[in-house]
Structure formats: structure tokens, C-alpha cells
Tab-separated table of C-alpha atoms in Angstrom:
chain	number	residue	atom	x	y	z
A	792	UNK	CA	141.858	-55.731	137.619
A	793	UNK	CA	142.358	-55.196	133.929
A	794	UNK	CA	143.113	-51.790	132.440
A	795	UNK	CA	141.767	-50.530	129.120
A	796	UNK	CA	142.375	-47.312	127.215
A	797	UNK	CA	139.991	-46.072	124.542
A	798	UNK	CA	141.229	-43.364	122.185
A	799	UNK	CA	138.819	-40.591	121.188
A	800	UNK	CA	139.171	-38.116	118.326
A	801	UNK	CA	136.657	-35.598	117.051
A	802	UNK	CA	134.156	-37.366	114.815
A	803	UNK	CA	133.927	-40.624	116.811
A	804	UNK	CA	130.683	-42.651	116.772
A	805	UNK	CA	129.002	-42.318	120.165
A	806	UNK	CA	127.410	-45.769	120.558
A	807	UNK	CA	130.616	-47.505	119.492
A	808	UNK	CA	132.618	-45.466	121.984
A	809	UNK	CA	130.317	-45.496	124.994
A	810	UNK	CA	128.573	-48.900	124.919
A	811	UNK	CA	131.821	-50.901	125.279
A	812	UNK	CA	133.089	-48.510	127.973
A	813	UNK	CA	129.812	-48.934	129.876
A	814	UNK	CA	129.897	-52.733	129.554
A	815	UNK	CA	133.518	-53.004	130.646
A	816	UNK	CA	133.022	-50.666	133.615
A	817	UNK	CA	129.959	-52.657	134.723
A	818	UNK	CA	132.298	-55.641	134.821
A	819	UNK	CA	134.745	-53.815	137.074
A	820	UNK	CA	137.340	-53.179	134.363
A	821	UNK	CA	139.223	-49.903	134.680
A	822	UNK	CA	138.600	-48.005	131.444
A	823	UNK	CA	140.140	-44.649	130.636
A	824	UNK	CA	138.872	-42.634	127.684
A	825	UNK	CA	141.840	-40.791	126.190
A	826	UNK	CA	141.401	-37.668	124.079
A	827	UNK	CA	143.843	-37.104	121.221
A	828	UNK	CA	142.470	-33.602	120.534
A	829	UNK	CA	144.414	-31.631	123.166
A	830	UNK	CA	141.153	-31.066	125.073
A	831	UNK	CA	139.175	-33.288	127.444
A	832	UNK	CA	136.053	-32.386	125.478
A	833	UNK	CA	135.702	-34.462	122.316
A	834	UNK	CA	132.849	-34.012	119.817
A	835	UNK	CA	131.232	-37.040	118.209
A	836	UNK	CA	130.210	-37.387	114.581
A	837	UNK	CA	126.641	-36.459	115.618
A	838	UNK	CA	127.522	-33.426	117.741
A	839	UNK	CA	127.533	-35.083	121.178
A	840	UNK	CA	130.353	-33.764	123.358
A	841	UNK	CA	131.973	-36.283	125.705
A	842	UNK	CA	134.487	-35.512	128.441
A	843	UNK	CA	137.490	-37.832	128.206
A	844	UNK	CA	139.242	-38.993	131.370
A	845	UNK	CA	142.747	-38.170	130.140
A	846	UNK	CA	144.668	-36.335	127.458
A	847	UNK	CA	146.968	-38.421	125.280
A	848	UNK	CA	149.936	-36.174	126.020
A	849	UNK	CA	149.496	-36.680	129.786
A	850	UNK	CA	150.293	-40.396	129.545
A	851	UNK	CA	153.946	-41.397	129.375
A	852	UNK	CA	153.173	-44.792	127.850
A	853	UNK	CA	150.431	-47.381	127.617
A	854	UNK	CA	152.459	-50.392	128.757
A	855	UNK	CA	150.018	-51.027	131.622
A	856	UNK	CA	147.147	-51.575	129.159
A	857	UNK	CA	145.544	-54.975	128.815
A	858	UNK	CA	143.536	-53.661	125.848
A	859	UNK	CA	143.615	-50.622	123.568
A	860	UNK	CA	140.224	-49.796	121.979
A	861	UNK	CA	139.216	-47.685	119.005
A	862	UNK	CA	135.653	-46.509	118.298
A	863	UNK	CA	134.657	-45.967	114.684
A	864	UNK	CA	132.851	-43.082	113.083
A	865	UNK	CA	133.955	-40.588	110.487
A	866	UNK	CA	135.966	-38.493	110.508
A	867	UNK	CA	136.950	-39.905	113.926
A	868	UNK	CA	138.647	-42.996	112.507
A	869	UNK	CA	140.566	-40.879	110.006
A	870	UNK	CA	141.592	-38.492	112.787
A	871	UNK	CA	142.812	-41.343	115.006
A	872	UNK	CA	144.713	-42.839	112.080
A	873	UNK	CA	146.556	-39.554	111.575
A	874	UNK	CA	147.721	-39.463	115.219
A	875	UNK	CA	151.247	-40.905	115.306
A	876	UNK	CA	151.088	-41.526	119.059
A	877	UNK	CA	147.990	-43.719	118.692
A	878	UNK	CA	149.587	-45.626	115.815
A	879	UNK	CA	152.757	-46.213	117.861
A	880	UNK	CA	150.804	-47.328	120.961
A	881	UNK	CA	148.746	-49.811	118.919
A	882	UNK	CA	151.819	-51.284	117.263
A	883	UNK	CA	153.666	-51.662	120.587
A	884	UNK	CA	150.608	-53.242	122.226
A	885	UNK	CA	150.193	-55.718	119.374
A	886	UNK	CA	153.885	-56.619	119.223
A	887	UNK	CA	153.803	-57.484	122.938
A	888	UNK	CA	150.966	-59.935	122.185
A	889	UNK	CA	148.491	-57.776	124.077
A	890	UNK	CA	144.954	-57.035	122.895
A	891	UNK	CA	143.790	-54.368	120.451
A	892	UNK	CA	140.199	-53.800	119.339
A	893	UNK	CA	138.456	-51.605	116.788
A	894	UNK	CA	134.858	-51.255	115.630
A	895	UNK	CA	133.068	-49.903	112.522
A	896	UNK	CA	135.509	-47.840	110.423
A	897	UNK	CA	138.330	-48.049	112.994
A	898	UNK	CA	139.743	-51.406	111.793
A	899	UNK	CA	141.200	-49.341	108.931
A	900	UNK	CA	143.613	-47.951	111.546
A	901	UNK	CA	144.719	-51.445	112.560
A	902	UNK	CA	145.218	-52.295	108.887
A	903	UNK	CA	147.193	-49.140	108.152
A	904	UNK	CA	149.575	-49.945	111.028
A	905	UNK	CA	149.999	-53.488	109.681
A	906	UNK	CA	148.192	-55.335	112.474
A	907	UNK	CA	145.696	-57.203	110.280
A	908	UNK	CA	148.198	-59.097	108.102
A	909	UNK	CA	147.010	-62.696	107.933
A	910	UNK	CA	144.117	-61.945	110.298
A	911	UNK	CA	140.386	-62.435	109.985
A	912	UNK	CA	138.641	-59.114	110.530
A	913	UNK	CA	135.393	-57.264	110.063
A	914	UNK	CA	134.672	-53.618	109.325
A	915	UNK	CA	131.675	-51.458	108.459
A	916	UNK	CA	130.030	-52.864	105.293
A	917	UNK	CA	131.350	-51.191	102.162
A	918	UNK	CA	134.739	-50.449	103.738
A	919	UNK	CA	136.249	-53.890	103.158
A	920	UNK	CA	138.983	-52.518	100.869
A	921	UNK	CA	140.374	-50.580	103.860
A	922	UNK	CA	141.355	-53.858	105.534
A	923	UNK	CA	144.056	-54.382	102.911
A	924	UNK	CA	144.887	-57.409	100.829
A	925	UNK	CA	146.505	-59.288	103.712
A	926	UNK	CA	143.368	-59.484	105.900
A	927	UNK	CA	140.420	-61.836	105.458
A	928	UNK	CA	137.111	-59.943	105.631
A	929	UNK	CA	134.472	-62.066	107.401
A	930	UNK	CA	131.424	-59.737	107.513
A	931	UNK	CA	130.796	-60.969	111.084
A	932	UNK	CA	129.292	-58.601	113.658
A	933	UNK	CA	132.320	-59.330	115.854
A	934	UNK	CA	135.498	-61.057	114.733
A	935	UNK	CA	138.298	-62.242	116.974
A	936	UNK	CA	141.635	-63.453	115.636
A	937	UNK	CA	144.383	-63.872	118.185
A	938	UNK	CA	144.914	-60.621	120.056
A	939	UNK	CA	142.827	-58.576	117.571
A	940	UNK	CA	139.066	-58.026	117.919
A	941	UNK	CA	137.035	-56.112	115.349
A	942	UNK	CA	133.372	-55.108	115.175
A	943	UNK	CA	131.188	-54.184	112.198
A	944	UNK	CA	129.361	-51.048	113.334
A	945	UNK	CA	126.941	-49.421	115.785
A	946	UNK	CA	124.663	-52.463	116.182
A	947	UNK	CA	127.727	-54.575	116.944
A	948	UNK	CA	128.668	-52.365	119.900
A	949	UNK	CA	126.963	-54.573	122.478
A	950	UNK	CA	128.223	-57.998	121.326
A	951	UNK	CA	131.632	-56.386	120.731
A	952	UNK	CA	131.618	-54.970	124.280
A	953	UNK	CA	130.628	-58.336	125.793
A	954	UNK	CA	133.352	-60.101	123.780
A	955	UNK	CA	135.912	-57.634	125.165
A	956	UNK	CA	134.573	-58.147	128.684
A	957	UNK	CA	134.919	-61.928	128.278
A	958	UNK	CA	138.705	-61.474	128.148
A	959	UNK	CA	138.664	-60.262	131.746
A	960	UNK	CA	135.744	-62.046	133.451
A	961	UNK	CA	134.425	-65.608	133.557
A	962	UNK	CA	131.539	-66.290	131.164
A	963	UNK	CA	128.986	-66.567	134.002
A	964	UNK	CA	129.825	-63.008	135.117
A	965	UNK	CA	129.516	-61.749	131.531
A	966	UNK	CA	126.123	-63.488	131.337
A	967	UNK	CA	125.013	-61.761	134.563
A	968	UNK	CA	125.881	-58.380	133.064
A	969	UNK	CA	124.046	-59.246	129.825
A	970	UNK	CA	121.007	-60.224	131.907
A	971	UNK	CA	121.171	-57.011	133.946
A	972	UNK	CA	121.290	-54.981	130.730
A	973	UNK	CA	118.352	-56.960	129.282
A	974	UNK	CA	120.563	-57.900	126.326
A	975	UNK	CA	119.360	-61.495	125.978
A	976	UNK	CA	115.750	-60.312	126.032
A	977	UNK	CA	116.572	-58.007	123.126
A	978	UNK	CA	118.020	-60.934	121.170
A	979	UNK	CA	114.956	-63.059	121.854
A	980	UNK	CA	112.363	-60.419	120.941
């Protein structure tokens, strides 16, 4: 089955971090939350402490990843962007043609590493300038362009998570998970 790593830094946004992890794990995808703080305990932007599965420094490389994910939030996105190991892992993943994904403020990290050149992307409203001149801002809830997927913010966490899951499971299985999570009912209410 597919393998996904999600990087966590202090100041991450909880819904953006945990909803996609939950959705992917429901689909049978192996997801490892990786702390870049030197501790397994990572504090969100709203004071929620989450225990990561792994420490960044305990992983030799991320070459077994099918997807690298970044939650948004501030100062979490800024903290991830300042971590050279995360930046290197994202660049290597992208250059191999493998998937990278970021939601809310985190697309600024992809842009700063140069992964959004010539790409369509979305980001939290008001942060469009952080995508750089070489990206096309779409304002979509979820935007996919090649091996890059971006999401606009907390409310996008569910459609973003289902889009990521669709890379690993057939659409009918994704629909079953949506149904089990009462997602379609939410959309129709």
C-alpha cells in the first residue's frame, strides 16, 4: 500500500493536519506524522498537542514516500519552511515526479523551494503573493497540477484529503469512505 509522510512543526493547523491523515488511514494508506521539532509532541496553533509517529532526524530518507504532505497554520508553515531537511525532502520528491501536497499557508513552502513554477495552485485567501510570480493562483478549494496538490484552508481539509486518497484508491472506494464519514450529506445540507 501507499506510504505518506506528513511534516509537523509547532504552530500547525489541527484540522488541516489531522483530517487528511484520518481520511488516508481510513483508506488503508500508511501515514506517518513526522515531527521536525526534536520532540514527538508538537503543539498546534491553537494549543492542541499532538504526538507524532516519528522524529525527522530518525528517518534516513523519504525515498519510500508516495506523497509528502504539509499542513498549514501559522507559525507552523513558517517553521516548516525554515527546516532545511523538509525543504530538501520536498525538492527530491518533486524532482522524482512523486507527489507533494500542501494546504492553507503551506503552499508558500512549495513556492519557496521552487515547486510551483508554471503550476496552478491555491493558498489561504490573502496569501496569494506567497505563491510567487511563476504560479497561477486559482482560488479553488483544492487545486491539482501534475504531482502538486494544494488546498485553500481549514474548510478545504476534507475535499483535499479525499483528493489525496483518490491517488491511491479507486473512486468507488473513495466514495464509500465519503459516505461513511457523512461527507456527501454535509454537502447536500
